[in-house]
Short mmCIF file of C-alpha atoms in Angstrom, two decimals:
data_model
loop_
_atom_site.label_atom_id
_atom_site.label_comp_id
_atom_site.label_asym_id
_atom_site.label_seq_id
_atom_site.Cartn_x
_atom_site.Cartn_y
_atom_site.Cartn_z
CA GLN T 195 -18.48 71.24 -240.83
CA VAL T 196 -21.46 68.94 -240.35
CA GLN T 197 -21.68 65.48 -241.79
CA LEU T 198 -24.46 62.88 -241.86
CA ALA T 199 -23.11 59.36 -242.15
CA GLU T 200 -25.59 56.78 -243.41
CA SER T 201 -25.44 53.05 -243.34
CA GLY T 202 -27.62 49.96 -243.60
CA GLY T 203 -28.84 50.00 -247.13
CA GLY T 204 -28.71 47.00 -249.37
CA LEU T 205 -30.65 44.34 -251.25
CA VAL T 206 -33.51 42.51 -249.56
CA GLN T 207 -36.29 40.24 -250.62
CA PRO T 208 -39.93 41.30 -250.39
CA GLY T 209 -41.15 40.83 -246.85
CA GLY T 210 -37.66 41.28 -245.44
CA SER T 211 -36.24 43.89 -243.15
CA LEU T 212 -33.47 46.46 -243.11
CA ARG T 213 -32.31 48.93 -240.47
CA LEU T 214 -30.84 52.20 -241.60
CA SER T 215 -28.79 54.44 -239.37
CA CYS T 216 -27.51 58.00 -239.67
CA ALA T 217 -25.08 59.71 -237.32
CA ALA T 218 -24.64 63.44 -237.27
CA SER T 219 -21.20 64.79 -236.49
CA GLY T 220 -19.43 68.12 -236.60
CA SER T 221 -20.13 71.54 -235.13
CA PHE T 222 -23.70 72.14 -234.05
CA ALA T 223 -25.48 73.00 -230.84
CA SER T 224 -28.59 70.88 -231.01
CA ILE T 225 -30.80 68.82 -233.27
CA LYS T 226 -34.38 69.84 -233.93
CA THR T 227 -35.40 67.14 -236.34
CA MET T 228 -33.85 64.05 -237.92
CA GLY T 229 -35.47 61.81 -240.46
CA TRP T 230 -35.45 59.96 -243.69
CA TYR T 231 -36.53 60.85 -247.19
CA ARG T 232 -36.43 58.71 -250.28
CA GLN T 233 -36.34 59.14 -254.02
CA GLY T 234 -37.18 56.44 -256.52
CA PRO T 235 -36.27 56.45 -260.18
CA GLY T 236 -38.06 59.27 -261.96
CA GLU T 237 -39.70 60.42 -258.74
CA GLU T 238 -39.45 63.40 -256.51
CA ARG T 239 -37.95 63.12 -253.09
CA GLU T 240 -40.55 62.32 -250.49
CA GLN T 241 -40.64 62.32 -246.74
CA VAL T 242 -40.61 58.86 -245.18
CA ALA T 243 -40.37 59.52 -241.50
CA THR T 244 -39.14 62.24 -239.16
CA ILE T 245 -38.64 62.58 -235.45
CA THR T 246 -38.57 65.83 -233.61
CA GLY T 247 -37.48 66.39 -230.02
CA GLY T 248 -36.80 62.71 -229.62
CA THR T 249 -40.44 61.64 -229.37
CA SER T 250 -42.63 63.39 -231.93
CA THR T 251 -42.79 61.26 -235.06
CA ASN T 252 -44.35 61.60 -238.45
CA TYR T 253 -44.70 58.89 -241.09
CA ALA T 254 -45.73 58.77 -244.70
CA ASP T 255 -48.97 56.90 -245.10
CA SER T 256 -47.29 54.32 -247.31
CA VAL T 257 -44.97 53.17 -244.54
CA LYS T 258 -47.13 53.40 -241.45
CA GLY T 259 -47.22 50.14 -239.52
CA ARG T 260 -44.09 48.85 -241.33
CA PHE T 261 -41.36 51.44 -240.59
CA THR T 262 -40.29 52.73 -237.23
CA ILE T 263 -38.06 55.79 -236.71
CA SER T 264 -36.13 56.22 -233.50
CA ARG T 265 -33.37 58.45 -232.25
CA ASP T 266 -30.44 58.11 -229.86
CA ASN T 267 -29.90 61.64 -228.71
CA ALA T 268 -26.64 60.81 -226.94
CA LYS T 269 -25.18 59.50 -230.16
CA ASN T 270 -26.84 62.06 -232.42
CA THR T 271 -28.08 59.12 -234.45
CA VAL T 272 -31.40 58.36 -236.09
CA TYR T 273 -32.57 54.88 -237.12
CA LEU T 274 -35.17 53.61 -239.50
CA GLN T 275 -36.33 50.05 -238.93
CA MET T 276 -38.01 48.89 -242.15
CA ASN T 277 -40.10 45.75 -241.94
CA SER T 278 -42.34 44.01 -244.46
CA LEU T 279 -40.47 45.64 -247.29
CA LYS T 280 -42.17 45.91 -250.69
CA PRO T 281 -40.67 46.45 -254.12
CA GLU T 282 -42.26 49.88 -254.06
CA ASP T 283 -39.91 50.79 -251.21
CA THR T 284 -36.99 50.59 -253.60
CA ALA T 285 -35.28 53.96 -253.57
CA VAL T 286 -32.29 55.97 -252.50
CA TYR T 287 -32.86 56.86 -248.85
CA TYR T 288 -31.47 60.16 -247.65
CA CYS T 289 -30.83 61.09 -244.06
CA TYR T 290 -32.04 64.56 -243.08
CA ALA T 291 -31.25 66.73 -240.11
CA ALA T 292 -32.38 70.19 -239.03
CA LEU T 293 -29.59 71.42 -236.78
CA ARG T 294 -29.10 74.50 -234.69
CA ARG T 295 -25.60 75.96 -234.91
CA THR T 296 -26.27 77.85 -231.66
CA PRO T 297 -29.04 77.19 -229.14
CA TRP T 298 -30.92 80.22 -230.47
CA ASP T 299 -30.51 79.61 -234.19
CA THR T 300 -33.14 78.87 -236.70
CA PRO T 301 -32.26 75.34 -237.74
CA TYR T 302 -30.33 74.67 -240.94
CA ASP T 303 -31.05 71.75 -243.24
CA TYR T 304 -28.41 69.06 -243.84
CA TRP T 305 -28.53 65.95 -246.03
CA GLY T 306 -26.66 62.73 -246.24
CA GLN T 307 -25.31 61.30 -249.47
CA GLY T 308 -28.00 58.63 -249.65
CA THR T 309 -28.00 54.88 -249.33
CA GLN T 310 -29.61 52.53 -251.85
CA VAL T 311 -32.39 50.21 -250.72
CA THR T 312 -33.48 47.61 -253.25
CA VAL T 313 -36.38 45.23 -252.59
CA SER T 314 -36.46 42.47 -255.14
CA SER T 315 -36.82 38.73 -255.53
#
Protein backbone atom coordinates (compact mmCIF):
# COMPACT_ATOMS: atom_id res chain seq x y z
CA GLN A 1 0.00 0.00 0.00
CA VAL A 2 1.31 3.41 -1.03
CA GLN A 3 -0.02 6.68 0.31
CA LEU A 4 0.73 10.28 -0.54
CA ALA A 5 0.02 12.60 2.37
CA GLU A 6 -0.45 16.24 1.43
CA SER A 7 -0.49 19.30 3.63
CA GLY A 8 -0.08 23.06 3.47
CA GLY A 9 -3.10 24.23 1.53
CA GLY A 10 -5.33 27.03 2.69
CA LEU A 11 -6.56 30.55 2.09
CA VAL A 12 -4.09 33.29 1.26
CA GLN A 13 -4.29 36.84 -0.05
CA PRO A 14 -2.95 37.76 -3.48
CA GLY A 15 0.79 38.22 -3.30
CA GLY A 16 1.07 35.85 -0.38
CA SER A 17 2.85 32.55 -0.05
CA LEU A 18 2.10 28.96 0.80
CA ARG A 19 4.25 25.88 1.08
CA LEU A 20 2.80 22.51 0.17
CA SER A 21 4.32 19.23 1.21
CA CYS A 22 3.69 15.65 0.21
CA ALA A 23 5.20 12.59 1.82
CA ALA A 24 5.16 9.18 0.18
CA SER A 25 4.87 6.15 2.42
CA GLY A 26 4.30 2.45 1.99
CA SER A 27 5.91 -0.30 -0.01
CA PHE A 28 8.03 0.87 -2.91
CA ALA A 29 11.62 0.59 -4.01
CA SER A 30 12.38 4.01 -5.39
CA ILE A 31 10.88 7.24 -6.63
CA LYS A 32 11.33 8.31 -10.21
CA THR A 33 9.31 11.50 -10.19
CA MET A 34 7.32 13.53 -7.72
CA GLY A 35 5.36 16.64 -8.42
CA TRP A 36 2.25 18.72 -8.24
CA TYR A 37 -0.76 19.04 -10.48
CA ARG A 38 -3.75 21.30 -10.04
CA GLN A 39 -7.34 21.47 -11.15
CA GLY A 40 -9.49 24.57 -11.00
CA PRO A 41 -13.28 24.64 -11.25
CA GLY A 42 -14.42 23.44 -14.65
CA GLU A 43 -10.84 22.88 -15.78
CA GLU A 44 -8.75 19.86 -16.62
CA ARG A 45 -5.96 18.81 -14.34
CA GLU A 46 -2.69 20.42 -15.36
CA GLN A 47 0.92 19.88 -14.45
CA VAL A 48 2.34 22.55 -12.18
CA ALA A 49 5.81 21.27 -11.38
CA THR A 50 7.70 18.00 -11.27
CA ILE A 51 11.09 16.89 -10.09
CA THR A 52 12.84 13.79 -11.35
CA GLY A 53 15.93 12.24 -9.83
CA GLY A 54 16.09 14.93 -7.19
CA THR A 55 17.42 17.65 -9.48
CA SER A 56 15.65 17.74 -12.85
CA THR A 57 12.69 20.10 -12.60
CA ASN A 58 9.91 21.12 -14.93
CA TYR A 59 7.48 23.99 -14.41
CA ALA A 60 4.36 25.19 -16.09
CA ASP A 61 4.94 28.52 -17.79
CA SER A 62 2.30 30.15 -15.62
CA VAL A 63 4.24 29.49 -12.41
CA LYS A 64 7.84 29.93 -13.51
CA GLY A 65 9.64 32.40 -11.30
CA ARG A 66 6.99 32.16 -8.59
CA PHE A 67 6.89 28.49 -7.58
CA THR A 68 9.78 26.29 -6.57
CA ILE A 69 9.67 22.52 -6.29
CA SER A 70 12.12 20.63 -4.13
CA ARG A 71 12.53 17.12 -2.82
CA ASP A 72 13.93 15.55 0.31
CA ASN A 73 14.89 12.08 -0.84
CA ALA A 74 15.63 10.85 2.67
CA LYS A 75 12.06 11.68 3.71
CA ASN A 76 10.41 10.74 0.41
CA THR A 77 8.86 14.17 0.48
CA VAL A 78 8.27 16.79 -2.17
CA TYR A 79 7.60 20.46 -1.49
CA LEU A 80 6.10 23.25 -3.49
CA GLN A 81 6.95 26.76 -2.37
CA MET A 82 4.40 29.11 -3.88
CA ASN A 83 5.17 32.82 -3.83
CA SER A 84 3.45 35.83 -5.35
CA LEU A 85 0.20 33.93 -5.47
CA LYS A 86 -2.52 35.08 -7.82
CA PRO A 87 -6.26 34.40 -7.82
CA GLU A 88 -5.67 32.31 -10.94
CA ASP A 89 -3.67 29.90 -8.80
CA THR A 90 -6.83 28.90 -6.94
CA ALA A 91 -7.30 25.18 -7.43
CA VAL A 92 -7.12 21.81 -5.83
CA TYR A 93 -3.49 20.79 -5.82
CA TYR A 94 -2.69 17.11 -6.16
CA CYS A 95 0.53 15.42 -5.25
CA TYR A 96 1.84 12.99 -7.85
CA ALA A 97 4.47 10.30 -7.62
CA ALA A 98 5.84 7.79 -10.09
CA LEU A 99 7.16 4.96 -7.95
CA ARG A 100 9.04 1.79 -8.70
CA ARG A 101 7.80 -1.22 -6.74
CA THR A 102 11.11 -2.94 -7.46
CA PRO A 103 14.35 -1.36 -8.68
CA TRP A 104 13.69 -2.71 -12.17
CA ASP A 105 10.02 -1.83 -12.45
CA THR A 106 8.38 0.51 -14.83
CA PRO A 107 7.09 3.22 -12.48
CA TYR A 108 3.46 3.26 -11.41
CA ASP A 109 1.46 6.44 -10.95
CA TYR A 110 0.09 7.45 -7.55
CA TRP A 111 -2.01 10.43 -6.54
CA GLY A 112 -2.78 12.23 -3.34
CA GLN A 113 -6.28 13.25 -2.32
CA GLY A 114 -5.69 16.90 -3.10
CA THR A 115 -5.43 20.02 -1.00
CA GLN A 116 -7.36 23.23 -1.64
CA VAL A 117 -5.46 26.42 -2.33
CA THR A 118 -7.57 29.57 -2.45
CA VAL A 119 -6.10 32.95 -3.32
CA SER A 120 -8.54 35.73 -2.56
CA SER A 121 -8.84 39.12 -0.91
